[in-house]
């Protein structure tokens, strides 16, 4: 929105000019309104929120940061709380309840209807990383002997507060999921046709216990709008909608980026995370990697003699370890990403091995040639030294790429997180190996010992 | 699907048993069928495809790899080509045409209706990375003076081949976009109500020239199912659907991962990319970084004297450069991801500077303390050496984090790609700086010169 309109809005909030305020608000998207409130100071945010028209306030609320939600819940009346908790979709209500302090939770649930309270309590039981924890309960359920016409009447009657009408779920009397029928199918079929004859019985579904990652991969593979969630007895307990998956998927990718750059995943966006919190996420891995690179350093101390005889040897160390690290993290990154997208499976490890071996020979050769030419120009007399460096480089690239390719798959086999195996760890391993290779070759070729 | 059913399917293909083949196929999801065909050898893939029932063959076709699409187009009759090109959504048809060799393109377009050919030719004009290049033309357009009932009749009549019915677009006679109305809104309103009274005029839209990144960010921000694309005169020319965005968004993220691990982005998934192609993507950056780390090496050669006097100095180099590199890429990764998600803007650079400075002091201090304790145990007599290492580490972490935080924003200001500024480049820069700092401090504290 334009800065001008934004300033006017704030002015109307301060002067409590509801009429002019709502004139602007009515032409705004609810998500933009939420973004705006998220940027305000707490006090004015509450006033702003309470001036919103009832029709949109719950939708705006569901898009607010948890801090703003907390402060608003604290500030509003029991009646307003009732309005919010009844109209929020179950998934948003559960997210809110999970973040509130116990006494506030009690106040919120006391102001909810029995039905709402029961559903929320039921949903709170699902473990944090599961499909159950992100599903919602507002879906359309149909019976298989309904006609298209009856279905439309049903949808018109009960559709008001449903998160989506576009996919309807057909169940029997015990809530067993029998099929799905899209609103698109309903609309393209005759009034008299039976749901039984047009519903799709190849149902793509997940179990409440399935992980978020599984849910994301299924959404992406089948390009779904909604995904039904069933319990162990195949009874429908909720649905997950594509719009809720967007945030979950972005968080998963961000987590992978963070892990691959040796950080603990953060809960909030960068600008909203405190310096202390950021440091807490970064120090553990920095510490681990610092200590392991000390070990690498101690490898060097074994060869002190070699480089006190030939100090020139030291100047090639950064080139060797950096190139090895880069070559290795190229490989590990591609494999980790492939695993995350479900493209690379454990059984593909032989293919990966062959591919990385082939690629590393080509890369190692290309780098070796350039290095050779450059060193022959700079140190024309020292053929054995040049050979030592070029040979070490070649072997380092091969080892780096093969390890980089296999390490993430190995981690997955051991049920560890492949992303942790990325750049930082591979760098440390390759550093140590490249130094050992380098000095082994140097000692032998240059007869330094 | 189960391995058993899979083997049976192949058997039926080989024995040309269409009836049994289709019995299995009818219970399968179209995307699973496409995945199956993508894994087959070319010859049997064609036979498999031609045995599919007509109702689903075009949908399956749209999910095939381009190689399989090419070979199928080559193998089928003009009539079959006509069926495919007429029924494919425009975005899929355009993707296909762009990949086919010229003579095949001619054959395909010759077998398309005039209308289809004109639309395809129109769509082919949009630049590769633009919203225009991923939109499709199969949407429902309504007039504002239609009633809900008339809209339903219109949708029922013309909805058959539309990619989505869930969002309908209201235009005037010159195709100016006036508003949008969802099928959900239509269904929840009375037959007699006018579209004009229920359409949403706060339209979220993009221009044909907008970039894919913009499109993805808008989709994610507003959790859309579809997004209308307009030309410079605000005339509706196409829509982008959420299911098409899934792949585009995954590709964008994969590209970021590849760039951050110093690779040129690849077009295909890892297992489908040849060894030669993989090498071609990896060598350029490896080469650039190898050459720049040679420069780092040449910094070392300036201090040959120092470490021939005190060879122990060399053993701390890996710890310093690695920790600096890790600290820097932690920062750059978070900033690059924040920029990609639209959370960090250029104007935030001061906030980033303060945050990174604060974080780096805390991290540098924590690492320094551990390092100090460890070195005091190992080299109890050499206080000045210990001080040199710890001080160098502290300064390196600060510089690495500040540069890591600001470099991506600087790149964005210069209209360069922030992802390129990640781990590899930051590592090289920090390597060089940390060595200079280290030897500067060493020379002065230890008086080695």
Tab-separated table of C-alpha atoms in Angstrom, chain A residues 4-343:
chain	number	residue	atom	x	y	z
A	4	UNK	CA	0.230	8.036	2.336
A	5	UNK	CA	-2.706	5.708	2.972
A	6	UNK	CA	-0.680	4.035	5.703
A	7	UNK	CA	-0.085	7.300	7.542
A	8	UNK	CA	-3.738	8.253	7.176
A	9	UNK	CA	-4.777	4.916	8.666
A	10	UNK	CA	-2.590	5.498	11.716
A	11	UNK	CA	-4.001	8.991	12.085
A	12	UNK	CA	-7.559	7.610	12.045
A	13	UNK	CA	-6.586	5.034	14.653
A	14	UNK	CA	-5.172	7.716	16.917
A	15	UNK	CA	-8.174	10.011	16.480
A	16	UNK	CA	-10.532	7.037	16.743
A	17	UNK	CA	-12.176	7.952	13.415
A	18	UNK	CA	-13.773	4.570	12.704
A	19	UNK	CA	-15.657	5.646	9.608
A	20	UNK	CA	-12.675	6.929	7.626
A	21	UNK	CA	-10.535	4.092	8.974
A	22	UNK	CA	-12.903	1.453	7.648
A	23	UNK	CA	-13.184	3.214	4.297
A	24	UNK	CA	-9.527	2.475	3.716
A	25	UNK	CA	-9.597	-0.963	5.365
A	26	UNK	CA	-12.433	-2.187	3.136
A	27	UNK	CA	-10.193	-1.777	0.117
A	28	UNK	CA	-7.328	-3.753	1.607
A	29	UNK	CA	-6.398	-7.404	1.547
A	30	UNK	CA	-6.623	-9.117	4.951
A	31	UNK	CA	-3.046	-10.350	4.770
A	32	UNK	CA	-1.783	-6.834	4.061
A	33	UNK	CA	-3.742	-5.590	7.085
A	34	UNK	CA	-2.115	-8.295	9.239
A	35	UNK	CA	1.356	-7.374	7.955
A	36	UNK	CA	0.640	-3.772	8.842
A	37	UNK	CA	-0.477	-4.618	12.397
A	38	UNK	CA	2.543	-6.891	12.858
A	39	UNK	CA	4.780	-3.859	12.293
A	40	UNK	CA	2.997	-1.646	14.846
A	41	UNK	CA	3.853	-1.121	18.515
A	42	UNK	CA	1.870	-3.380	20.832
A	43	UNK	CA	-0.409	-0.716	22.244
A	44	UNK	CA	-1.510	0.832	18.984
A	45	UNK	CA	-1.774	-2.634	17.418
A	46	UNK	CA	-4.520	-3.538	19.884
A	47	UNK	CA	-6.457	-0.333	19.174
A	48	UNK	CA	-6.025	-0.890	15.433
A	49	UNK	CA	-7.290	-4.456	15.699
A	50	UNK	CA	-10.365	-3.522	17.726
A	51	UNK	CA	-11.364	-0.937	15.124
A	52	UNK	CA	-11.524	-3.586	12.399
A	53	UNK	CA	-14.985	-4.597	11.158
A	54	UNK	CA	-16.140	-7.919	12.711
A	55	UNK	CA	-16.437	-9.639	9.324
A	56	UNK	CA	-12.715	-9.528	8.727
A	57	UNK	CA	-11.209	-9.312	12.213
A	58	UNK	CA	-10.907	-13.080	12.725
A	59	UNK	CA	-9.258	-13.579	9.348
A	60	UNK	CA	-6.801	-10.796	10.084
A	61	UNK	CA	-6.185	-12.288	13.534
A	62	UNK	CA	-5.231	-15.658	12.042
A	63	UNK	CA	-2.437	-13.993	10.046
A	64	UNK	CA	-0.926	-12.064	12.969
A	65	UNK	CA	2.346	-12.903	14.707
A	66	UNK	CA	1.921	-14.852	17.913
A	67	UNK	CA	3.131	-11.863	20.003
A	68	UNK	CA	0.398	-9.675	18.578
A	69	UNK	CA	-2.178	-12.447	19.049
A	70	UNK	CA	-1.187	-12.800	22.697
A	71	UNK	CA	-1.454	-9.113	23.455
A	72	UNK	CA	-4.823	-8.866	21.698
A	73	UNK	CA	-6.240	-11.850	23.598
A	74	UNK	CA	-5.087	-10.176	26.800
A	75	UNK	CA	-6.791	-6.928	25.919
A	76	UNK	CA	-10.188	-7.995	24.635
A	77	UNK	CA	-13.435	-8.994	26.357
A	78	UNK	CA	-14.668	-12.543	26.910
A	79	UNK	CA	-17.299	-12.003	24.241
A	80	UNK	CA	-14.683	-10.979	21.704
A	81	UNK	CA	-12.592	-13.997	22.655
A	82	UNK	CA	-15.601	-16.219	22.069
A	83	UNK	CA	-16.086	-14.690	18.616
A	84	UNK	CA	-12.461	-15.311	17.678
A	85	UNK	CA	-12.084	-18.834	19.007
A	86	UNK	CA	-15.353	-19.986	17.433
A	87	UNK	CA	-14.530	-18.582	14.023
A	88	UNK	CA	-10.848	-19.472	13.820
A	89	UNK	CA	-10.114	-22.606	11.819
A	90	UNK	CA	-9.070	-25.423	14.125
A	91	UNK	CA	-5.460	-25.446	12.928
A	92	UNK	CA	-5.060	-21.736	13.687
A	93	UNK	CA	-6.820	-22.117	17.049
A	94	UNK	CA	-4.518	-25.000	18.016
A	95	UNK	CA	-1.434	-23.010	16.985
A	96	UNK	CA	-2.609	-20.148	19.183
A	97	UNK	CA	-3.425	-22.333	22.204
A	98	UNK	CA	-0.022	-24.000	22.011
A	99	UNK	CA	1.734	-20.644	22.380
A	100	UNK	CA	-0.385	-19.060	25.097
A	101	UNK	CA	0.520	-19.206	28.804
A	102	UNK	CA	-1.598	-21.656	30.835
A	103	UNK	CA	-3.839	-19.098	32.542
A	104	UNK	CA	-4.699	-17.450	29.218
A	105	UNK	CA	-5.394	-20.848	27.654
A	106	UNK	CA	-7.919	-21.453	30.392
A	107	UNK	CA	-9.634	-18.133	29.734
A	108	UNK	CA	-9.798	-18.815	25.998
A	109	UNK	CA	-11.161	-22.351	26.368
A	110	UNK	CA	-13.672	-21.207	28.995
A	111	UNK	CA	-15.070	-18.860	26.401
A	112	UNK	CA	-15.294	-21.509	23.681
A	113	UNK	CA	-18.331	-23.682	23.038
A	114	UNK	CA	-18.194	-27.294	24.213
A	115	UNK	CA	-17.829	-28.543	20.677
A	116	UNK	CA	-14.948	-26.213	19.833
A	117	UNK	CA	-13.215	-26.985	23.126
A	118	UNK	CA	-13.466	-30.720	22.509
A	119	UNK	CA	-12.059	-30.503	18.988
A	120	UNK	CA	-9.180	-28.287	20.109
A	121	UNK	CA	-8.344	-30.657	22.973
A	122	UNK	CA	-8.460	-33.594	20.552
A	123	UNK	CA	-6.150	-31.846	18.051
A	124	UNK	CA	-3.686	-30.777	20.734
A	125	UNK	CA	-2.768	-34.432	21.243
A	126	UNK	CA	-0.996	-34.874	17.918
A	127	UNK	CA	2.810	-34.716	18.065
A	128	UNK	CA	4.504	-31.558	16.901
A	129	UNK	CA	5.942	-32.697	13.594
A	130	UNK	CA	2.954	-34.778	12.457
A	131	UNK	CA	0.257	-34.390	9.836
A	132	UNK	CA	-2.225	-34.305	12.742
A	133	UNK	CA	-0.632	-31.142	14.087
A	134	UNK	CA	-1.288	-29.097	10.935
A	135	UNK	CA	-4.725	-30.366	9.893
A	136	UNK	CA	-8.009	-28.540	10.368
A	137	UNK	CA	-11.550	-29.745	10.917
A	138	UNK	CA	-13.594	-27.464	8.644
A	139	UNK	CA	-14.330	-29.642	5.620
A	140	UNK	CA	-17.455	-30.717	3.762
A	141	UNK	CA	-18.480	-34.332	4.355
A	142	UNK	CA	-20.988	-35.956	1.984
A	143	UNK	CA	-22.760	-39.331	1.818
A	144	UNK	CA	-22.366	-41.544	-1.215
A	145	UNK	CA	-26.120	-41.862	-1.868
A	146	UNK	CA	-26.647	-38.103	-2.072
A	147	UNK	CA	-27.399	-36.649	-5.500
A	148	UNK	CA	-25.490	-33.720	-6.973
A	149	UNK	CA	-28.464	-31.492	-6.197
A	150	UNK	CA	-28.635	-32.636	-2.584
A	151	UNK	CA	-24.904	-32.091	-2.263
A	152	UNK	CA	-25.235	-28.513	-3.453
A	153	UNK	CA	-28.012	-27.861	-0.924
A	154	UNK	CA	-25.870	-29.386	1.783
A	155	UNK	CA	-22.859	-27.289	0.805
A	156	UNK	CA	-24.959	-24.107	0.685
A	157	UNK	CA	-26.351	-24.880	4.123
A	158	UNK	CA	-23.162	-25.886	5.913
A	159	UNK	CA	-20.456	-24.317	3.782
A	160	UNK	CA	-20.276	-20.924	5.474
A	161	UNK	CA	-17.391	-21.573	7.841
A	162	UNK	CA	-15.561	-24.288	5.946
A	163	UNK	CA	-11.961	-23.600	5.003
A	164	UNK	CA	-12.537	-25.003	1.514
A	165	UNK	CA	-15.541	-26.193	-0.469
A	166	UNK	CA	-13.466	-27.279	-3.436
A	167	UNK	CA	-12.896	-30.814	-2.244
A	168	UNK	CA	-15.706	-32.714	-0.540
A	169	UNK	CA	-15.165	-35.955	1.336
A	170	UNK	CA	-17.523	-38.902	1.053
A	171	UNK	CA	-17.803	-41.020	4.207
A	172	UNK	CA	-19.940	-43.861	5.512
A	173	UNK	CA	-21.696	-43.791	8.885
A	174	UNK	CA	-18.543	-44.649	10.805
A	175	UNK	CA	-16.661	-41.768	9.118
A	176	UNK	CA	-14.701	-44.172	6.952
A	177	UNK	CA	-13.339	-42.257	3.972
A	178	UNK	CA	-14.840	-43.744	0.775
A	179	UNK	CA	-13.976	-41.183	-1.859
A	180	UNK	CA	-13.460	-37.541	-2.765
A	181	UNK	CA	-15.394	-35.357	-5.147
A	182	UNK	CA	-14.317	-31.901	-6.252
A	183	UNK	CA	-16.693	-28.983	-6.531
A	184	UNK	CA	-15.533	-28.793	-10.147
A	185	UNK	CA	-16.855	-32.341	-10.727
A	186	UNK	CA	-20.111	-31.553	-8.931
A	187	UNK	CA	-20.715	-28.486	-11.025
A	188	UNK	CA	-19.979	-30.239	-14.314
A	189	UNK	CA	-22.451	-33.054	-13.568
A	190	UNK	CA	-26.210	-33.299	-13.737
A	191	UNK	CA	-28.376	-32.577	-10.687
A	192	UNK	CA	-29.728	-36.124	-10.506
A	193	UNK	CA	-26.461	-38.010	-10.631
A	194	UNK	CA	-25.407	-39.905	-7.534
A	195	UNK	CA	-22.237	-38.954	-5.672
A	196	UNK	CA	-21.340	-42.633	-5.643
A	197	UNK	CA	-21.021	-42.552	-9.453
A	198	UNK	CA	-18.777	-39.529	-9.733
A	199	UNK	CA	-16.587	-39.662	-6.631
A	200	UNK	CA	-12.921	-40.524	-7.044
A	201	UNK	CA	-12.010	-43.602	-5.031
A	202	UNK	CA	-8.243	-43.370	-5.711
A	203	UNK	CA	-7.816	-41.299	-2.607
A	204	UNK	CA	-4.492	-39.709	-1.835
A	205	UNK	CA	-4.415	-39.467	1.955
A	206	UNK	CA	-2.084	-39.396	4.936
A	207	UNK	CA	-2.220	-40.743	8.444
A	208	UNK	CA	-2.272	-38.459	11.482
A	209	UNK	CA	1.147	-39.851	12.438
A	210	UNK	CA	2.852	-39.095	9.114
A	211	UNK	CA	5.552	-36.423	9.199
A	212	UNK	CA	5.266	-32.900	7.838
A	213	UNK	CA	7.941	-33.761	5.270
A	214	UNK	CA	5.776	-36.591	3.934
A	215	UNK	CA	2.823	-34.229	3.723
A	216	UNK	CA	4.833	-31.623	1.822
A	217	UNK	CA	6.216	-34.172	-0.620
A	218	UNK	CA	2.730	-35.553	-1.329
A	219	UNK	CA	1.323	-32.056	-1.840
A	220	UNK	CA	4.103	-31.206	-4.258
A	221	UNK	CA	4.041	-34.496	-6.131
A	222	UNK	CA	0.294	-34.542	-6.741
A	223	UNK	CA	-0.221	-30.749	-6.839
A	224	UNK	CA	-3.096	-30.963	-4.372
A	225	UNK	CA	-5.428	-28.293	-3.025
A	226	UNK	CA	-6.317	-30.356	0.043
A	227	UNK	CA	-5.198	-33.617	1.591
A	228	UNK	CA	-7.403	-35.742	3.852
A	229	UNK	CA	-5.934	-37.021	7.126
A	230	UNK	CA	-7.211	-40.340	8.499
A	231	UNK	CA	-6.605	-42.211	11.737
A	232	UNK	CA	-5.474	-45.815	12.047
A	233	UNK	CA	-9.005	-47.063	11.368
A	234	UNK	CA	-9.150	-45.048	8.114
A	235	UNK	CA	-11.640	-42.623	9.656
A	236	UNK	CA	-11.417	-39.055	8.393
A	237	UNK	CA	-10.230	-36.773	11.201
A	238	UNK	CA	-9.209	-33.639	9.339
A	239	UNK	CA	-7.852	-32.063	6.187
A	240	UNK	CA	-4.724	-30.124	5.336
A	241	UNK	CA	-5.114	-27.241	2.889
A	242	UNK	CA	-2.534	-26.065	0.360
A	243	UNK	CA	-2.390	-22.541	1.785
A	244	UNK	CA	-1.256	-23.891	5.152
A	245	UNK	CA	1.393	-25.981	3.442
A	246	UNK	CA	3.053	-22.921	1.902
A	247	UNK	CA	4.402	-21.734	5.248
A	248	UNK	CA	5.319	-25.208	6.436
A	249	UNK	CA	7.229	-25.888	3.210
A	250	UNK	CA	9.056	-22.548	3.387
A	251	UNK	CA	10.057	-23.304	6.978
A	252	UNK	CA	11.385	-26.723	5.976
A	253	UNK	CA	13.529	-25.225	3.208
A	254	UNK	CA	14.792	-22.492	5.529
A	255	UNK	CA	15.681	-25.159	8.093
A	256	UNK	CA	17.680	-27.020	5.452
A	257	UNK	CA	19.531	-23.852	4.518
A	258	UNK	CA	20.297	-23.211	8.172
A	259	UNK	CA	21.487	-26.735	8.873
A	260	UNK	CA	23.651	-26.755	5.765
A	261	UNK	CA	25.288	-23.540	6.925
A	262	UNK	CA	25.948	-25.100	10.362
A	263	UNK	CA	23.225	-23.438	12.395
A	264	UNK	CA	20.450	-24.679	14.623
A	265	UNK	CA	17.106	-23.853	12.978
A	266	UNK	CA	15.466	-20.647	14.216
A	267	UNK	CA	11.769	-20.252	14.907
A	268	UNK	CA	11.372	-16.737	13.591
A	269	UNK	CA	12.512	-14.725	10.625
A	270	UNK	CA	15.978	-13.177	10.821
A	271	UNK	CA	14.937	-9.621	11.618
A	272	UNK	CA	12.587	-10.840	14.364
A	273	UNK	CA	15.212	-13.009	16.077
A	274	UNK	CA	17.217	-11.398	18.849
A	275	UNK	CA	21.007	-11.148	18.795
A	276	UNK	CA	21.130	-13.501	21.762
A	277	UNK	CA	18.899	-16.075	20.063
A	278	UNK	CA	20.897	-15.870	16.828
A	279	UNK	CA	24.131	-16.403	18.744
A	280	UNK	CA	22.651	-19.360	20.597
A	281	UNK	CA	21.788	-20.993	17.258
A	282	UNK	CA	25.188	-20.362	15.763
A	283	UNK	CA	27.671	-21.085	18.548
A	284	UNK	CA	27.195	-24.877	18.976
A	285	UNK	CA	28.216	-25.839	15.440
A	286	UNK	CA	30.909	-23.167	15.243
A	287	UNK	CA	32.352	-24.678	18.420
A	288	UNK	CA	32.204	-28.271	17.148
A	289	UNK	CA	33.776	-27.291	13.859
A	290	UNK	CA	36.430	-25.153	15.517
A	291	UNK	CA	37.477	-28.039	17.704
A	292	UNK	CA	37.561	-30.458	14.787
A	293	UNK	CA	39.647	-28.028	12.741
A	294	UNK	CA	42.067	-27.942	15.670
A	295	UNK	CA	42.490	-31.648	15.048
A	296	UNK	CA	43.200	-30.847	11.422
A	297	UNK	CA	45.787	-28.399	12.688
A	298	UNK	CA	47.412	-31.071	14.758
A	299	UNK	CA	47.868	-33.131	11.582
A	300	UNK	CA	49.937	-30.227	10.329
A	301	UNK	CA	52.126	-30.217	13.409
A	302	UNK	CA	53.263	-33.731	12.476
A	303	UNK	CA	54.769	-32.288	9.318
A	304	UNK	CA	56.449	-29.289	10.876
A	305	UNK	CA	59.773	-30.656	9.760
A	306	UNK	CA	58.635	-30.844	6.145
A	307	UNK	CA	57.631	-27.232	5.915
A	308	UNK	CA	60.506	-25.901	7.876
A	309	UNK	CA	62.693	-27.507	5.180
A	310	UNK	CA	60.458	-26.295	2.363
A	311	UNK	CA	58.232	-23.392	3.581
A	312	UNK	CA	56.825	-23.001	0.066
A	313	UNK	CA	54.730	-26.107	0.776
A	314	UNK	CA	52.567	-24.099	3.192
A	315	UNK	CA	51.453	-21.625	0.568
A	316	UNK	CA	49.518	-24.327	-1.323
A	317	UNK	CA	47.496	-25.425	1.695
A	318	UNK	CA	44.616	-22.916	1.318
A	319	UNK	CA	44.228	-23.799	-2.368
A	320	UNK	CA	44.095	-27.519	-1.630
A	321	UNK	CA	41.761	-27.439	1.349
A	322	UNK	CA	39.457	-24.792	-0.154
A	323	UNK	CA	39.140	-26.582	-3.477
A	324	UNK	CA	38.525	-29.876	-1.701
A	325	UNK	CA	35.888	-28.274	0.496
A	326	UNK	CA	34.173	-26.630	-2.457
A	327	UNK	CA	34.228	-29.808	-4.536
A	328	UNK	CA	32.796	-31.805	-1.646
A	329	UNK	CA	30.033	-29.394	-0.773
A	330	UNK	CA	28.977	-29.147	-4.417
A	331	UNK	CA	28.324	-32.880	-4.308
A	332	UNK	CA	26.755	-33.044	-0.868
A	333	UNK	CA	24.448	-30.111	-1.611
A	334	UNK	CA	23.059	-31.753	-4.754
A	335	UNK	CA	22.501	-35.056	-2.972
A	336	UNK	CA	20.896	-33.445	0.086
A	337	UNK	CA	18.556	-31.445	-2.106
A	338	UNK	CA	17.753	-34.565	-4.158
A	339	UNK	CA	16.915	-36.464	-0.976
A	340	UNK	CA	14.727	-33.603	0.295
A	341	UNK	CA	12.777	-33.591	-2.988
A	342	UNK	CA	12.405	-37.370	-2.845
A	343	UNK	CA	14.388	-37.782	-6.086
